[in-house]
Coordinates of C-alpha atoms in Angstrom, one line a residue:
X166 CA 92.2 92.5 133.1
X167 CA 95.2 92.3 135.4
X168 CA 94.6 95.4 137.6
X169 CA 97.3 95.7 140.1
X170 CA 95.9 97.5 143.1
X171 CA 98.5 99.5 144.8
X172 CA 98.0 98.4 148.0
X173 CA 90.0 70.0 132.5
X174 CA 87.3 70.3 130.4
X175 CA 83.8 68.7 130.4
X176 CA 84.2 68.1 134.2
X177 CA 83.2 71.5 135.4
X178 CA 82.3 71.1 139.0
X179 CA 78.7 70.4 139.5
X180 CA 78.4 72.5 142.6
X181 CA 79.4 75.6 140.7
X182 CA 77.3 74.8 137.6
X183 CA 74.3 74.1 139.7
X184 CA 74.7 77.4 141.4
X185 CA 74.0 79.2 138.2
X186 CA 71.6 77.0 136.4
X187 CA 68.6 78.5 138.1
X188 CA 67.6 81.4 135.8
X189 CA 66.5 84.3 137.9
X190 CA 64.5 87.2 136.5
X191 CA 66.4 89.4 134.2
X192 CA 67.5 92.7 135.7
X193 CA 66.2 95.8 133.9
X194 CA 68.4 97.4 131.4
X195 CA 69.8 100.8 132.0
X196 CA 67.2 103.5 131.9
X197 CA 66.9 105.4 128.6
X198 CA 65.3 108.7 127.8
X199 CA 62.3 107.8 125.6
X200 CA 62.9 110.9 123.5
X201 CA 66.5 110.1 122.9
X202 CA 67.8 108.3 119.8
X203 CA 68.2 104.6 120.5
X204 CA 71.8 103.6 121.3
X205 CA 73.8 102.2 118.3
X206 CA 75.9 99.8 120.4
X207 CA 74.6 97.4 123.1
X208 CA 77.1 96.0 125.5
X209 CA 77.4 93.9 128.6
X210 CA 80.8 94.1 130.3
X211 CA 82.0 91.2 132.5
X212 CA 85.0 92.1 134.5
X213 CA 86.9 91.6 137.7
X214 CA 86.2 95.1 139.0
X215 CA 89.0 95.5 141.6
X216 CA 89.4 99.0 143.0
X217 CA 89.2 101.6 144.1
X218 CA 90.2 103.3 140.9
X219 CA 92.6 101.7 138.4
X220 CA 92.0 100.0 135.1
X221 CA 89.1 97.8 136.1
X222 CA 87.0 100.8 137.1
X223 CA 88.3 103.2 134.5
X224 CA 87.1 100.7 131.8
X225 CA 83.6 101.8 132.5
X226 CA 84.3 105.3 131.3
X227 CA 84.1 104.8 127.5
X228 CA 80.8 103.0 128.1
X229 CA 78.8 105.0 130.6
X230 CA 79.7 108.4 129.0
X231 CA 78.7 107.7 125.4
X232 CA 75.0 108.3 124.6
X233 CA 75.4 106.0 121.6
X234 CA 76.3 103.1 123.9
X235 CA 73.5 101.2 125.7
X236 CA 75.0 99.5 128.7
X237 CA 72.7 96.6 129.5
X238 CA 74.6 95.7 132.7
X239 CA 77.9 94.9 134.3
X240 CA 78.6 91.4 135.6
X241 CA 81.3 90.6 138.1
X242 CA 83.8 87.8 138.4
X243 CA 86.6 87.0 140.8
X244 CA 90.0 87.8 139.3
X245 CA 92.0 90.8 140.4
X246 CA 89.9 90.8 143.6
X247 CA 87.3 88.6 145.2
X248 CA 83.9 88.9 143.7
X249 CA 82.0 90.3 146.7
X250 CA 84.5 93.1 147.1
X251 CA 84.6 93.9 143.4
X252 CA 80.8 94.1 143.2
X253 CA 80.6 96.5 146.2
X254 CA 83.4 98.7 144.8
X255 CA 81.7 98.7 141.4
X256 CA 78.3 99.7 142.8
X257 CA 80.0 102.6 144.8
X258 CA 81.9 103.7 141.6
X259 CA 78.6 103.9 139.7
X260 CA 77.1 106.0 142.5
X261 CA 79.9 108.4 142.3
X262 CA 79.7 108.5 138.5
X263 CA 75.9 109.1 138.6
X264 CA 75.1 105.8 136.8
X265 CA 73.4 103.7 139.4
X266 CA 70.7 103.0 136.9
X267 CA 72.9 100.3 135.3
X268 CA 72.4 96.8 136.7
X269 CA 75.3 95.1 138.5
X270 CA 75.0 91.4 138.7
X271 CA 77.1 89.1 140.9
X272 CA 79.0 86.3 139.1
X273 CA 81.4 83.5 139.7
X274 CA 83.4 83.4 143.0
X275 CA 85.8 80.8 141.9
X276 CA 87.4 79.6 138.6
X277 CA 86.0 76.5 136.9
X278 CA 88.9 74.2 137.9
X279 CA 91.7 76.2 139.6
X280 CA 91.9 76.4 143.3
X281 CA 94.3 78.1 145.7
X282 CA 96.1 74.8 146.6
X283 CA 96.3 73.8 142.9
X284 CA 97.9 77.2 141.9
X285 CA 100.3 77.0 144.8
X286 CA 101.3 73.5 143.7
X287 CA 101.7 74.7 140.1
X288 CA 104.0 77.5 141.2
X289 CA 106.2 75.0 143.1
X290 CA 106.6 72.9 139.9
X291 CA 106.7 75.5 137.1
X292 CA 107.6 78.9 138.6
X293 CA 105.9 81.8 140.2
X294 CA 103.0 83.6 138.5
X295 CA 103.8 87.3 138.7
X296 CA 100.2 88.5 139.4
X297 CA 97.7 86.3 141.1
X298 CA 94.9 88.7 141.7
X299 CA 92.7 87.8 144.6
X300 CA 95.0 84.9 145.3
X301 CA 98.0 86.9 146.5
X302 CA 98.4 89.8 144.1
X303 CA 102.1 90.3 143.4
X304 CA 103.0 88.5 146.6
X305 CA 103.0 84.9 147.7
X306 CA 100.0 82.6 147.7
X307 CA 100.9 80.9 151.0
X308 CA 98.4 82.8 153.3
X309 CA 95.6 83.3 150.8
X310 CA 92.2 82.0 152.1
X311 CA 90.8 79.0 150.2
X312 CA 87.3 80.6 150.4
X313 CA 86.2 84.1 149.6
X314 CA 86.6 86.2 152.8
X315 CA 84.0 88.6 154.2
X316 CA 83.7 92.1 152.6
X317 CA 86.5 94.3 153.9
X318 CA 86.4 98.0 154.7
X319 CA 86.1 100.1 151.6
X320 CA 88.0 103.4 151.6
X321 CA 85.6 104.9 149.2
X322 CA 82.6 103.9 151.3
X323 CA 80.0 101.2 151.1
X324 CA 77.4 101.5 148.3
X325 CA 73.8 102.1 149.1
X326 CA 72.7 100.6 145.8
X327 CA 72.1 96.8 145.9
X328 CA 73.2 94.5 143.1
X329 CA 70.5 93.2 140.7
X330 CA 68.9 89.8 141.4
X331 CA 70.1 86.7 139.7
X332 CA 73.6 85.6 138.6
X333 CA 75.9 86.8 135.8
X334 CA 75.7 83.8 133.5
X335 CA 71.8 83.9 133.4
X336 CA 71.9 87.7 133.0
X337 CA 74.3 87.4 130.0
X338 CA 72.1 84.8 128.4
X339 CA 68.9 86.8 128.8
X340 CA 70.3 90.0 127.5
X341 CA 71.8 88.3 124.4
X342 CA 68.5 86.6 123.6
X343 CA 66.5 89.8 124.2
X344 CA 68.7 91.6 121.6
X345 CA 69.8 88.9 119.2
X346 CA 72.9 89.6 117.2
X347 CA 73.2 93.1 118.7
X348 CA 75.0 92.6 122.0
X349 CA 78.8 93.0 122.3
X350 CA 80.1 91.0 125.2
X351 CA 83.2 92.6 126.7
X352 CA 85.2 90.2 128.9
X353 CA 87.9 92.2 130.6
X354 CA 88.6 89.7 133.4
X355 CA 88.8 85.9 133.7
X356 CA 86.2 84.3 131.4
X357 CA 84.4 82.2 134.0
X358 CA 81.0 83.9 133.7
X359 CA 81.3 83.7 129.9
X360 CA 82.1 80.0 130.0
X361 CA 79.2 79.3 132.3
X362 CA 76.8 81.1 130.0
X363 CA 78.1 79.1 127.1
X364 CA 77.7 75.8 128.9
X365 CA 74.3 76.7 130.2
X366 CA 73.0 77.8 126.7
X367 CA 74.9 76.6 123.6
X368 CA 73.1 79.2 121.5
X369 CA 74.4 82.1 123.7
X370 CA 77.6 82.9 121.8
X371 CA 76.1 82.5 118.4
X372 CA 73.2 84.9 119.3
X373 CA 75.6 87.6 120.5
X374 CA 77.2 90.2 118.1
X375 CA 80.7 89.6 119.2
X376 CA 83.2 88.9 122.0
X377 CA 85.9 91.4 122.8
X378 CA 88.2 90.1 125.4
X379 CA 91.3 91.4 127.3
X380 CA 93.8 88.7 126.9
X381 CA 95.8 86.8 124.3
X382 CA 99.3 88.0 125.1
X383 CA 101.7 86.4 122.6
X384 CA 105.4 85.9 122.4
X385 CA 106.1 87.4 125.8
X386 CA 108.8 85.1 127.2
X387 CA 111.6 87.6 126.4
X388 CA 109.6 90.5 127.7
X389 CA 109.2 88.7 131.0
X390 CA 113.0 88.6 131.4
X391 CA 114.0 92.0 129.9
X392 CA 110.9 94.0 130.9
X393 CA 108.1 93.9 133.4
X394 CA 107.2 90.2 134.0
X395 CA 103.8 91.3 135.4
X396 CA 102.9 93.1 132.1
X397 CA 103.9 90.0 130.2
X398 CA 101.6 87.7 132.2
X399 CA 98.2 86.9 130.7
X400 CA 96.4 86.8 134.0
X401 CA 92.8 86.6 132.7
X402 CA 93.7 83.3 130.9
X403 CA 96.0 82.0 133.6
X404 CA 93.4 82.4 136.4
X405 CA 90.8 80.3 134.6
X406 CA 92.3 78.5 131.6
X407 CA 89.4 76.1 131.1
X408 CA 87.0 79.0 130.9
X409 CA 89.1 80.8 128.4
X410 CA 89.2 77.6 126.2
X411 CA 85.5 77.3 126.4
X412 CA 85.0 80.9 125.4
X413 CA 87.4 80.8 122.5
X414 CA 85.9 77.6 121.0
X415 CA 82.3 78.8 121.1
X416 CA 80.6 80.0 117.9
X417 CA 80.8 83.7 118.3
X418 CA 80.2 85.6 115.1
X419 CA 83.4 87.5 115.8
X420 CA 86.1 87.4 118.5
X421 CA 88.6 90.2 119.1
X422 CA 91.6 89.9 121.4
X423 CA 93.0 93.1 122.8
X424 CA 95.8 91.8 125.1
X425 CA 98.7 92.0 122.7
X426 CA 98.4 95.8 122.3
X427 CA 97.2 96.6 125.8
X428 CA 100.6 97.6 127.3
X429 CA 101.1 100.3 124.7
X430 CA 99.3 103.2 126.6
X431 CA 100.1 104.0 130.2
X432 CA 98.1 105.9 132.8
X433 CA 100.8 108.3 133.9
X434 CA 100.7 111.4 136.1
X435 CA 100.5 113.7 133.0
X436 CA 97.4 111.9 131.7
X437 CA 95.7 111.9 135.1
X438 CA 96.5 115.6 135.4
X439 CA 94.6 116.1 132.1
X440 CA 91.6 114.2 133.6
X441 CA 91.7 116.1 136.9
X442 CA 91.7 119.5 135.1
X443 CA 87.9 119.3 135.2
X444 CA 86.6 119.1 138.7
X445 CA 83.8 116.6 139.3
X446 CA 83.2 113.9 141.9
X447 CA 84.3 111.3 139.3
X448 CA 87.6 113.0 138.4
X449 CA 88.3 113.5 142.1
X450 CA 87.8 109.8 142.7
X451 CA 90.0 108.9 139.7
X452 CA 92.7 111.3 140.8
X453 CA 92.6 110.1 144.5
X454 CA 93.0 106.5 143.4
X455 CA 95.5 107.1 140.6
X456 CA 97.4 103.9 139.7
X457 CA 100.2 104.2 137.1
X458 CA 99.6 101.2 134.9
X459 CA 98.7 100.5 131.3
X460 CA 95.2 101.3 130.2
X461 CA 94.4 97.6 129.8
X462 CA 90.6 97.3 130.2
X463 CA 89.9 100.9 129.1
X464 CA 91.4 99.9 125.7
X465 CA 89.2 96.8 125.5
X466 CA 86.1 98.8 126.2
X467 CA 87.0 101.6 123.8
X468 CA 87.7 99.2 120.9
X469 CA 84.5 97.3 121.6
X470 CA 82.4 100.4 121.0
X471 CA 84.7 102.1 118.4
X472 CA 86.6 99.5 116.3
X473 CA 87.9 102.2 114.1
X474 CA 90.5 102.9 116.8
X475 CA 92.3 99.8 115.5
X476 CA 95.0 100.7 113.0
X477 CA 96.6 97.2 112.7
X478 CA 95.4 93.7 113.3
X479 CA 95.9 90.1 112.2
X480 CA 93.5 87.2 112.1
X481 CA 94.7 83.9 113.5
X482 CA 93.2 80.8 115.2
X483 CA 93.6 80.8 118.9
X484 CA 93.2 78.5 121.9
X485 CA 94.4 78.3 125.4
X486 CA 96.6 75.5 126.9
X487 CA 94.6 73.5 129.5
X488 CA 97.1 70.6 129.9
X489 CA 98.2 71.8 133.4
X490 CA 101.8 71.9 132.4
X491 CA 104.3 74.8 132.0
X492 CA 102.1 76.6 129.4
X493 CA 98.9 76.2 131.4
X494 CA 96.7 79.2 130.6
X495 CA 98.9 80.5 127.8
X496 CA 97.4 81.4 124.4
X497 CA 98.5 79.7 121.3
X498 CA 97.8 80.7 117.7
X499 CA 97.9 79.1 114.3
X500 CA 97.5 80.3 110.7
X501 CA 94.4 79.0 109.1
X502 CA 96.2 76.4 107.1
X503 CA 97.7 74.8 110.2
X504 CA 94.9 75.3 112.7
X505 CA 93.4 72.2 114.4
X506 CA 89.8 73.2 113.4
X507 CA 88.4 69.8 114.3
X508 CA 89.2 70.7 117.9
X509 CA 86.9 73.8 117.8
X510 CA 89.5 76.6 117.4
X511 CA 88.2 79.7 115.8
X512 CA 89.5 82.8 114.0
X513 CA 90.3 85.7 116.3
X514 CA 91.2 89.2 115.3
X515 CA 94.3 90.1 117.2
X516 CA 94.7 93.8 117.7
X517 CA 98.3 94.9 117.1
X518 CA 98.1 98.7 117.2
X519 CA 95.6 101.5 117.8
X520 CA 95.3 105.2 117.2
X521 CA 96.8 106.0 120.6
X522 CA 96.3 109.8 120.5
X523 CA 92.6 109.4 119.7
X524 CA 92.2 106.8 122.3
X525 CA 93.8 108.9 125.1
X526 CA 91.9 112.0 124.1
X527 CA 88.7 110.0 124.2
X528 CA 89.6 108.6 127.6
X529 CA 90.1 112.0 129.0
X530 CA 86.8 113.2 127.6
X531 CA 85.0 110.2 129.0
X532 CA 86.6 110.6 132.4
X533 CA 85.4 114.3 132.5
X534 CA 81.8 113.4 131.5
X535 CA 79.0 114.3 133.9
X536 CA 75.5 112.8 133.8
X537 CA 72.7 115.0 132.4
X538 CA 70.4 116.7 134.9
X539 CA 67.4 114.5 135.9

């Protein structure tokens, strides 16, 4: 999801596809106590884990703190930051949180089709994209490197835990087939890894339990003028529109879009003070890297493991514009009677509201969690 750090279809490039077609060995799932009750929810989260702190990292809290949730792994995709930096920051976060047992798997470095020069050209023709993630953040794209740069200094320190072997798309496929119809795939960043898994294995989506994704902002043109244009920008879809289209037209048993409600709960100082009232290495990290933004990805994760948080939703058919024009990367919806079903569009549950009090209380509890003694 668009974490703001303070500081064409069918022609997917063969080089990128070939890079992920070799199935490596599946990384082990997170360790479980043999005497413990089996988890009721199995998840893999794919995200652009920019950091330190902020919504991308905080999204892990509802997952790693709940004994009823089995986290099979985290997969990393370029979006808010470059993939190599995101993976390193995620590994370090898990060390601080005491959950280095969970595999972290490297994913796509670049979108399927978009490039830095193409996005620069698009902005010149159609207007500036508020948040460009790794490709300029909230600033200009002019000086952004075309290729992923070397890993920078990390304020929180380098991790000592290595990433798991293999690549994200292969890992996603293997986990879904190892647990058919049980795995919730949470996509909180651009959907590049998800699209690659779908193209590599057409049965992948159908064998999952569901897709919950952070995106699908609707009717936001006025908000971009009268409110915060950044918050009205559907970055995850804009950064890789082709991947979003592939994901939304795949045969998932269920798809849930969280973007339209995701600006409704803010991480403000009062909420962080509640978190920091309990002193742990994790709460110290969260407080140090406090970033006052909506709880975007945290909400997606919480809804994925506890859908009863949703108090209002509507089903509609959704797709993403991949024409390359003004609406490139924007979500479009139809009622069932008008939907172009022959084009592969599918029903999506669009979350409109949640139990905000229960969500924030649950977030605080998750942030204050400590791992059991070994």
